[in-house]
PDB file of C-alpha atoms in Angstrom:
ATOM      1  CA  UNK A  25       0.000   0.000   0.000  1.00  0.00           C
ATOM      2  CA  UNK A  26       1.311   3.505  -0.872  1.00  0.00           C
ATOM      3  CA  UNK A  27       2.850   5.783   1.883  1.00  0.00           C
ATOM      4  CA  UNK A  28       3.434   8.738   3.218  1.00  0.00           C
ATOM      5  CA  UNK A  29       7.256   9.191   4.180  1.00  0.00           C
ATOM      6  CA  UNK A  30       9.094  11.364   5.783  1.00  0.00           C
ATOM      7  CA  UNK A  31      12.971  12.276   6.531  1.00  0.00           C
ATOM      8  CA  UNK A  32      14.164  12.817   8.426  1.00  0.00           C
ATOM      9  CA  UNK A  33      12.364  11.222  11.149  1.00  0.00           C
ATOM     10  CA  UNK A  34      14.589  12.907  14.092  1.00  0.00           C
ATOM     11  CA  UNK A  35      16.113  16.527  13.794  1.00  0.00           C
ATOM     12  CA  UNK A  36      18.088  18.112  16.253  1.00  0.00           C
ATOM     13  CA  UNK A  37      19.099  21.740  15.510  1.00  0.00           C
ATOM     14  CA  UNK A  38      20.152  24.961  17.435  1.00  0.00           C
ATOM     15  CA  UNK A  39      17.701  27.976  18.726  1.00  0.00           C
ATOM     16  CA  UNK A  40      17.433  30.433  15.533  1.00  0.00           C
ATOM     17  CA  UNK A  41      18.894  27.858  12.821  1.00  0.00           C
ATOM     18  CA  UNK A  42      16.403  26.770  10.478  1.00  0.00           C
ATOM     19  CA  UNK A  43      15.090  23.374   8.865  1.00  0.00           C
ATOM     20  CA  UNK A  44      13.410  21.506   6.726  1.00  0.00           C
ATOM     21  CA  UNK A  45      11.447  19.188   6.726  1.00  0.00           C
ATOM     22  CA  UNK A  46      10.540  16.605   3.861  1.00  0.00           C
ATOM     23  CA  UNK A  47       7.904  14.617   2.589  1.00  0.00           C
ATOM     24  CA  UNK A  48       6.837  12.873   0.064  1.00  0.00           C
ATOM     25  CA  UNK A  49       2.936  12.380  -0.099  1.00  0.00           C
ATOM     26  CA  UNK A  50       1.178   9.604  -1.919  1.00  0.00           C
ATOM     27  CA  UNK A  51       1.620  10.246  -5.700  1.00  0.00           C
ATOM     28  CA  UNK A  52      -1.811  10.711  -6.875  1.00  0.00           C
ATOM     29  CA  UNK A  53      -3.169  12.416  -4.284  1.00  0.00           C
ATOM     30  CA  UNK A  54      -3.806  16.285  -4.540  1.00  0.00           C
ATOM     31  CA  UNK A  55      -3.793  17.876  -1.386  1.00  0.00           C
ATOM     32  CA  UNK A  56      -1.082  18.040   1.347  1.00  0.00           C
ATOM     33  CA  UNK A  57      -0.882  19.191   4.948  1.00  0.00           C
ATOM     34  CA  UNK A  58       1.627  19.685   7.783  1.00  0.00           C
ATOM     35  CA  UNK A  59       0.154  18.800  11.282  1.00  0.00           C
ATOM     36  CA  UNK A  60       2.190  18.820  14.301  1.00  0.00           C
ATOM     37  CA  UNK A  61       2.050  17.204  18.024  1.00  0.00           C
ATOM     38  CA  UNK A  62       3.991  18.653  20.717  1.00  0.00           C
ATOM     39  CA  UNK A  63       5.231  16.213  23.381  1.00  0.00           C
ATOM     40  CA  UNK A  64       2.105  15.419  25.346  1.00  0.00           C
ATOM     41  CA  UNK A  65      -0.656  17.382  23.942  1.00  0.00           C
ATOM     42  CA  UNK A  66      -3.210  16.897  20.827  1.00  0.00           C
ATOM     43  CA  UNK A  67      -2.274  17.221  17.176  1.00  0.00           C
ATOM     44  CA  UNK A  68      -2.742  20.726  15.416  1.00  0.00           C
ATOM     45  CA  UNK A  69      -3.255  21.392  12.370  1.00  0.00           C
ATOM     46  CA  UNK A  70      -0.490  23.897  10.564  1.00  0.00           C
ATOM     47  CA  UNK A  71      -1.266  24.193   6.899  1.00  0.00           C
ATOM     48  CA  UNK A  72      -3.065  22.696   3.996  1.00  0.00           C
ATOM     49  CA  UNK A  73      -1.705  23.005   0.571  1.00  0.00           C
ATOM     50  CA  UNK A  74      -3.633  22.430  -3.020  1.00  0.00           C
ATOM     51  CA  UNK A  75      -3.192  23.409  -6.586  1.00  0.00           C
ATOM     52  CA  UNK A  76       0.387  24.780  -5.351  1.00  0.00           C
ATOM     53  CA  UNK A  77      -0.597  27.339  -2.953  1.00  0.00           C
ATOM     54  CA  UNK A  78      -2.045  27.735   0.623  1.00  0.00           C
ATOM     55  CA  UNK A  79      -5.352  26.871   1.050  1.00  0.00           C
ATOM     56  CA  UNK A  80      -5.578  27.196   4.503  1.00  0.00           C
ATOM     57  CA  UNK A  81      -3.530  28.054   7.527  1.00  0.00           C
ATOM     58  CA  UNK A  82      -4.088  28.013  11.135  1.00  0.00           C
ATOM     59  CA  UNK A  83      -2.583  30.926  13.780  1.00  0.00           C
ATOM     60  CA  UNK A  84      -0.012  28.896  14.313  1.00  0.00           C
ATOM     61  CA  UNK A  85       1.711  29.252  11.304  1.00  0.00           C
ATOM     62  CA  UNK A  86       3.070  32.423  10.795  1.00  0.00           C
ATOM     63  CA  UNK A  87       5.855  34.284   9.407  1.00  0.00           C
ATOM     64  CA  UNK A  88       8.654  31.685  10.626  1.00  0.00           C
ATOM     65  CA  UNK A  89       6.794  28.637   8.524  1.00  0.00           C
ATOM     66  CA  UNK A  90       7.089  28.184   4.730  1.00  0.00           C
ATOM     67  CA  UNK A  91       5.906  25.650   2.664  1.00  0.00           C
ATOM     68  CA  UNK A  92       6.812  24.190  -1.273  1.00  0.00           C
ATOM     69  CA  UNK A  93       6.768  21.504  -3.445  1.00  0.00           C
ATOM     70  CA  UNK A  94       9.675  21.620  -5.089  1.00  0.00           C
ATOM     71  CA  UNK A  95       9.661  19.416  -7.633  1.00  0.00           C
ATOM     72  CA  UNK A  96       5.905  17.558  -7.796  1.00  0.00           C
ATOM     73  CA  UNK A  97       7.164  14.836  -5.542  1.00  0.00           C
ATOM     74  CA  UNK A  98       8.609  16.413  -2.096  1.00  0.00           C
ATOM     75  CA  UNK A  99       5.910  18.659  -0.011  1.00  0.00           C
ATOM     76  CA  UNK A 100       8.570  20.460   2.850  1.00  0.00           C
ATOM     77  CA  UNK A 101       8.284  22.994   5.963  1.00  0.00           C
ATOM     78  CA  UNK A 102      10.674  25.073   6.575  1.00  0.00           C
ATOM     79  CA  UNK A 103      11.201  27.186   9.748  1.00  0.00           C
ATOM     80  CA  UNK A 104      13.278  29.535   9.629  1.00  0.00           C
ATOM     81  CA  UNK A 105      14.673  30.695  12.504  1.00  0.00           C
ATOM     82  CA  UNK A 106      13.608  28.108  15.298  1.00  0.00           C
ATOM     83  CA  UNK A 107      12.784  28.268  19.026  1.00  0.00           C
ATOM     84  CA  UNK A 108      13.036  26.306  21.543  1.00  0.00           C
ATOM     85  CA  UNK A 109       8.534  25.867  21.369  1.00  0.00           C
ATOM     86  CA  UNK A 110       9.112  24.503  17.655  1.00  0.00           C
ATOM     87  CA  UNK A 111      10.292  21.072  19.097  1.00  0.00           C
ATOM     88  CA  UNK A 112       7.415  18.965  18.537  1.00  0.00           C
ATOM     89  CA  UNK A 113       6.540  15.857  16.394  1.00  0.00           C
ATOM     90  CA  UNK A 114       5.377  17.103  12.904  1.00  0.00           C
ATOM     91  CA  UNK A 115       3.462  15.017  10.634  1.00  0.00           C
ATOM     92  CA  UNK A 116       2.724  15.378   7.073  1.00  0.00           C
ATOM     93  CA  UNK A 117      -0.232  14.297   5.636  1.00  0.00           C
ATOM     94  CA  UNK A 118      -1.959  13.624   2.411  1.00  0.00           C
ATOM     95  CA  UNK A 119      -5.780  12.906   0.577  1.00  0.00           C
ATOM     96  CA  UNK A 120      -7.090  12.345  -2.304  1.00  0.00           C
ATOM     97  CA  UNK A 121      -9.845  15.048  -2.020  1.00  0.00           C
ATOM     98  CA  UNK A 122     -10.514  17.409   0.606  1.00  0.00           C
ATOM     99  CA  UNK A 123     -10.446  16.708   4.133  1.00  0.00           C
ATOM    100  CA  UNK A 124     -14.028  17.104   4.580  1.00  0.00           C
ATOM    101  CA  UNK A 125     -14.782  13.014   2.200  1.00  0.00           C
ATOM    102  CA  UNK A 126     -11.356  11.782   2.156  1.00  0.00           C
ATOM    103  CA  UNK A 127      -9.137  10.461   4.478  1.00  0.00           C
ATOM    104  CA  UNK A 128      -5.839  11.491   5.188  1.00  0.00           C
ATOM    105  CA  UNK A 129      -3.065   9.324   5.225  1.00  0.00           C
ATOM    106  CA  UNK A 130      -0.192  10.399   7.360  1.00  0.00           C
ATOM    107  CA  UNK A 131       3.693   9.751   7.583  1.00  0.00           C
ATOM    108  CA  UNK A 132       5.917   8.254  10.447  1.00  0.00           C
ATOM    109  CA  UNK A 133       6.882  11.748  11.016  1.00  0.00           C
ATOM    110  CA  UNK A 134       9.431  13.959  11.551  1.00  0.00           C
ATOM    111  CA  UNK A 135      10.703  14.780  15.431  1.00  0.00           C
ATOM    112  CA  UNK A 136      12.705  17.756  15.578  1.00  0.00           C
ATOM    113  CA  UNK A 137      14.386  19.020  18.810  1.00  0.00           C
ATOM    114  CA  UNK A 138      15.246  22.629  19.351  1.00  0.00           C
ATOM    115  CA  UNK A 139      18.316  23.268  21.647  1.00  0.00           C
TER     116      UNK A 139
ATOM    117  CA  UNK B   4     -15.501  27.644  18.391  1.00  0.00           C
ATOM    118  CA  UNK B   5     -15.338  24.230  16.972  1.00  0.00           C
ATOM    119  CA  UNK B   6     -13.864  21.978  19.340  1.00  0.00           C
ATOM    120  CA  UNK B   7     -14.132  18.282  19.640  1.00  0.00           C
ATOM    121  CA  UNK B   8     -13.233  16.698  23.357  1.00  0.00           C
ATOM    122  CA  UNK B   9     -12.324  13.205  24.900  1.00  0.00           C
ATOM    123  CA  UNK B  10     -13.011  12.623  28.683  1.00  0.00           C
ATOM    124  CA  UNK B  11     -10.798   9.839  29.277  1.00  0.00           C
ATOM    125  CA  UNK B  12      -7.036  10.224  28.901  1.00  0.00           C
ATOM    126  CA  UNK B  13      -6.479   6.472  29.307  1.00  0.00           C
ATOM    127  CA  UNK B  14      -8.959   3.485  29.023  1.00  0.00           C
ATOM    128  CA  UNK B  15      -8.058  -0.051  30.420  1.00  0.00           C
ATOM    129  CA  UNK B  16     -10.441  -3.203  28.978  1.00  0.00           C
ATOM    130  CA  UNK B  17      -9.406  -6.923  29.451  1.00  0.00           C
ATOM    131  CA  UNK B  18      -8.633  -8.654  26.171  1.00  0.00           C
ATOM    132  CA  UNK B  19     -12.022 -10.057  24.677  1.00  0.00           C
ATOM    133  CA  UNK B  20     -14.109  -7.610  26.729  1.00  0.00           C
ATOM    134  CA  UNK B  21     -16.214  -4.957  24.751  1.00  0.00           C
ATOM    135  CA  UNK B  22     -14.213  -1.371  24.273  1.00  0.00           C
ATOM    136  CA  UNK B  23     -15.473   2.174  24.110  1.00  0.00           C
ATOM    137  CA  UNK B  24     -13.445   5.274  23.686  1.00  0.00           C
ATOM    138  CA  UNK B  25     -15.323   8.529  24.148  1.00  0.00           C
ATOM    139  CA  UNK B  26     -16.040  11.350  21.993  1.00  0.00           C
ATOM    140  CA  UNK B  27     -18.177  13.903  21.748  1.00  0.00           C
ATOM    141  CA  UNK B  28     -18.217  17.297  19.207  1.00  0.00           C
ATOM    142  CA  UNK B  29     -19.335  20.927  18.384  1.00  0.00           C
ATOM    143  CA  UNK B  30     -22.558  20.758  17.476  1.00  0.00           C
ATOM    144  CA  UNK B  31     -21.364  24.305  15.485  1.00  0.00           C
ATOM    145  CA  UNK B  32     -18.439  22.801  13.775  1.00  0.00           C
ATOM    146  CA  UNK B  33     -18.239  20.983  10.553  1.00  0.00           C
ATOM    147  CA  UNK B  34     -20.434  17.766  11.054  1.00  0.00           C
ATOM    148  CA  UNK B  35     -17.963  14.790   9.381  1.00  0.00           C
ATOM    149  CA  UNK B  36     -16.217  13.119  12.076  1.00  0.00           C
ATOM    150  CA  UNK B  37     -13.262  10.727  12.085  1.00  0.00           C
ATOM    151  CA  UNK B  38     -11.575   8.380  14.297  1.00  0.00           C
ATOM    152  CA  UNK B  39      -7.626   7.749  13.710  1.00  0.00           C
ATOM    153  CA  UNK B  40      -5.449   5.486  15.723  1.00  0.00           C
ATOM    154  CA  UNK B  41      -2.014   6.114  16.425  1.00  0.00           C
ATOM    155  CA  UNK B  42       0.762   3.836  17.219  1.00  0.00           C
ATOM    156  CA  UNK B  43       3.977   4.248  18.839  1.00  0.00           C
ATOM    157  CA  UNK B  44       6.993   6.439  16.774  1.00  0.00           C
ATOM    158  CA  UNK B  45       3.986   5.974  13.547  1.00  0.00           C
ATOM    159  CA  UNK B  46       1.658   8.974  12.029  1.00  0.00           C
ATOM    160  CA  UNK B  47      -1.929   8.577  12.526  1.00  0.00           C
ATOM    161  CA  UNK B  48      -3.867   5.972  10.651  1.00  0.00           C
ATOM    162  CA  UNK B  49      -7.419   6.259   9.500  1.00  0.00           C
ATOM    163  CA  UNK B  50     -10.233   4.041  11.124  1.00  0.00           C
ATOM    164  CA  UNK B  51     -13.740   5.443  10.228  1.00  0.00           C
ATOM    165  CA  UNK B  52     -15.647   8.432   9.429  1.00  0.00           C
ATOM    166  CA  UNK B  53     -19.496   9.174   9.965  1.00  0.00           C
ATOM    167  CA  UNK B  54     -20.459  12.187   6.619  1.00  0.00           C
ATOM    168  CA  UNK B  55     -23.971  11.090   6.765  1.00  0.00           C
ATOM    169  CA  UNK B  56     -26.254   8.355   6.878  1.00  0.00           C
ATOM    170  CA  UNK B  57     -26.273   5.047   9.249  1.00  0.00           C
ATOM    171  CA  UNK B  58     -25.928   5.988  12.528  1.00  0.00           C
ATOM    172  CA  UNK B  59     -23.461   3.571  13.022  1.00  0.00           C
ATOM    173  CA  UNK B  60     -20.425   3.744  10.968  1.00  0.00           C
ATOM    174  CA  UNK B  61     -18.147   0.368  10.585  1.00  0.00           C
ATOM    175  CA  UNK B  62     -14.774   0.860  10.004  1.00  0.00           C
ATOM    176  CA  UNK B  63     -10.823  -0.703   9.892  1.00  0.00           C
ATOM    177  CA  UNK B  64      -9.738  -3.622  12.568  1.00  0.00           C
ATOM    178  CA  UNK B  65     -13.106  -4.343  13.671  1.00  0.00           C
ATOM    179  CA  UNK B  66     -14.105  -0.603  15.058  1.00  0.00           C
ATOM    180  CA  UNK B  67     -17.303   0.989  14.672  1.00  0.00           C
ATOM    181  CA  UNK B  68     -18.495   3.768  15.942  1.00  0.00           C
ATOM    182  CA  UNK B  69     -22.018   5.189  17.047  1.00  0.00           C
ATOM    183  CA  UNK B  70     -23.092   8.767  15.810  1.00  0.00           C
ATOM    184  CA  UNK B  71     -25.815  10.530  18.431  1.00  0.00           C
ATOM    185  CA  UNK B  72     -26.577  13.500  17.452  1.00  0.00           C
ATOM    186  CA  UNK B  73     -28.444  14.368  20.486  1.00  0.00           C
ATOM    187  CA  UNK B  74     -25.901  13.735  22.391  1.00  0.00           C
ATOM    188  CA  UNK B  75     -23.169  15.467  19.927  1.00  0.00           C
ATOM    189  CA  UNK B  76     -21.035  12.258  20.491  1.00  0.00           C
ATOM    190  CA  UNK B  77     -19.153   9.955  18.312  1.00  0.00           C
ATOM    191  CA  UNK B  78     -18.307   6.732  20.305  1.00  0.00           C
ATOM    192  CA  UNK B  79     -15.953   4.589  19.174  1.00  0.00           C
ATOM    193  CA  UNK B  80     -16.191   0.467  19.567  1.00  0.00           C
ATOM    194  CA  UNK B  81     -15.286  -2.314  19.348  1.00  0.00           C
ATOM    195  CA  UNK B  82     -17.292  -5.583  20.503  1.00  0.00           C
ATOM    196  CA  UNK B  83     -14.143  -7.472  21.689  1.00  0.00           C
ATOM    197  CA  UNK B  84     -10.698  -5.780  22.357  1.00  0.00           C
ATOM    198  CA  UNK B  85      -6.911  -7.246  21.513  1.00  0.00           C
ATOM    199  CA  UNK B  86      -4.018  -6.994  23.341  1.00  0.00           C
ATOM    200  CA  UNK B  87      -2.759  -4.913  19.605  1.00  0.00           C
ATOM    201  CA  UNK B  88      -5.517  -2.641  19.617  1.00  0.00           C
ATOM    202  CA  UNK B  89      -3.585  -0.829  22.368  1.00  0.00           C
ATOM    203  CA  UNK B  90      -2.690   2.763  21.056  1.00  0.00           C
ATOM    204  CA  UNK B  91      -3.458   6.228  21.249  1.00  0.00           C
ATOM    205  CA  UNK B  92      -7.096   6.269  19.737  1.00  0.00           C
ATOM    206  CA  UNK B  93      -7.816  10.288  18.368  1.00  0.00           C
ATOM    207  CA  UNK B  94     -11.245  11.624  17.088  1.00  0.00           C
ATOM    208  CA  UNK B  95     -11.357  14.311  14.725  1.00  0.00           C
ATOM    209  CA  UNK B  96     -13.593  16.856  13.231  1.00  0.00           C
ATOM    210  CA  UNK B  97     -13.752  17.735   9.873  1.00  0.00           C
ATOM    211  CA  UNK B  98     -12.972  21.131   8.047  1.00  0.00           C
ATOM    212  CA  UNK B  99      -9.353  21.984   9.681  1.00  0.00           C
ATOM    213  CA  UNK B 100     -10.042  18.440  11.067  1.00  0.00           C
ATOM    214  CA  UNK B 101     -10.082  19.457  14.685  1.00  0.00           C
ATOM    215  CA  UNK B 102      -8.117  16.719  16.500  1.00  0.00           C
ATOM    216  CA  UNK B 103      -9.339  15.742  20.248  1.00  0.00           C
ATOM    217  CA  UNK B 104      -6.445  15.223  22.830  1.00  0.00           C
ATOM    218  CA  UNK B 105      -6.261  11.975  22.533  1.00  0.00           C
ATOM    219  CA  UNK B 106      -7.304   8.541  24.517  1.00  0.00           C
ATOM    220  CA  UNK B 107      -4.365   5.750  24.994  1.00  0.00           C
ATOM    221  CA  UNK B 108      -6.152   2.771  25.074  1.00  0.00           C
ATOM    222  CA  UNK B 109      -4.849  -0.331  27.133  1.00  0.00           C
ATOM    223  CA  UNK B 110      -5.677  -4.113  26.770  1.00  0.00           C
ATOM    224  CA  UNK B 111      -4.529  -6.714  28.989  1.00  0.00           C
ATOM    225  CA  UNK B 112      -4.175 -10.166  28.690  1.00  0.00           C
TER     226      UNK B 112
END
């Protein structure tokens, strides 16, 4: 069965150095997301991503988060400068159709530590 | 604001006995609701979702779960639990899919 998979799936970095994350969704689906789960607490959503742009974002997502796909294989988030509240599991995810009738299919994910 | 809660952190069931992990939902929020299962150091993985219809929705591994809408909850089951159907057990509402804080279910022997 196709996946969802991610690298890599631990990243250690320094406060105010930035990363990025990779992924590369299921090939024919169409929409992509970044979701993550800090150490303890409930999964948030981050972004959703269609047709190459943003199609939704939630708060916490701001200035410091970027997303792409590159190349129509490889969906990323970048951070760019991080802090120490970035380290968190982060989990990308991809459907078929919207998130309302399809299911989303998510990778291993990605755990990234902030020191 | 849309918000979807679980009242149990943890749930313990004997193998073979009956299951139930809680939900319940925002009766303003978007009304497709979704159950996904997470396992440790793995992403989420998808179990069921109730759009419309049957009350009772039947999904992956034996889970179902029971829509009440009077209730605004979304129950999930399973008749007779397995020592690997021990996880962290997540329901979800749809739109931003609204994820609940999640319910680590434990079966014993």
């Amino acid at each position: 069965e196709p996946e969802v998979t991610q690298t890599p799936s631990h990243q250690v970095t320094q406060m105010g150095q930035e990363v990025i994350l990779r992924c590369v969704p299921i090939s024919n689906h169409l929409y992509f997301y970044w979701y993550r789960q800090i150490l303890g607490q409930k999964v948030e959503f981050l972004v959703s991503f269609y047709n190459n742009e943003i199609s939704e974002k939630s708060e916490i997502f701001d200035d410091q988060f970027s997303v792409e796909r590159p190349d129509g294989s490889n969906f990323t988030l970048k951070i760019r400068s991080t802090k120490l509240e970035d380290s968190a599991m982060y989990f990308c995810a991809s459907s078929e159709g919207d998130r309302d009738n399809s299911p989303l299919h998510f990778g291993n994910g990605t755990r990234l530590t902030v020191t | 604001a849309q918000s979807v809660a679980q009242p149990e952190d943890q749930v313990k069931v004997a193998e073979g006995n009956p299951l139930t992990v809680k939900c319940t939902y925002s009766v303003s929020g978007n009304p497709y609701l979704f159950w996904y299962v997470q396992y440790p150091n793995r992403g989420l993985q998808f179990l069921l979702k109730y759009i419309t219809g049957d009350n009772l929705v039947k999904g992956s591994y034996g889970f179902e779960a029971e829509f009440n809408k009077s209730q605004t909850s979304f129950h999930l089951k399973k008749p007779s639990a397995l020592v690997s159907d021990s996880a962290l057990y997540f329901c979800a509402q749809g739109g931003k899919l609204i994820f609940g804080q999640g319910t680590e279910l434990s079966v014993k022997p």
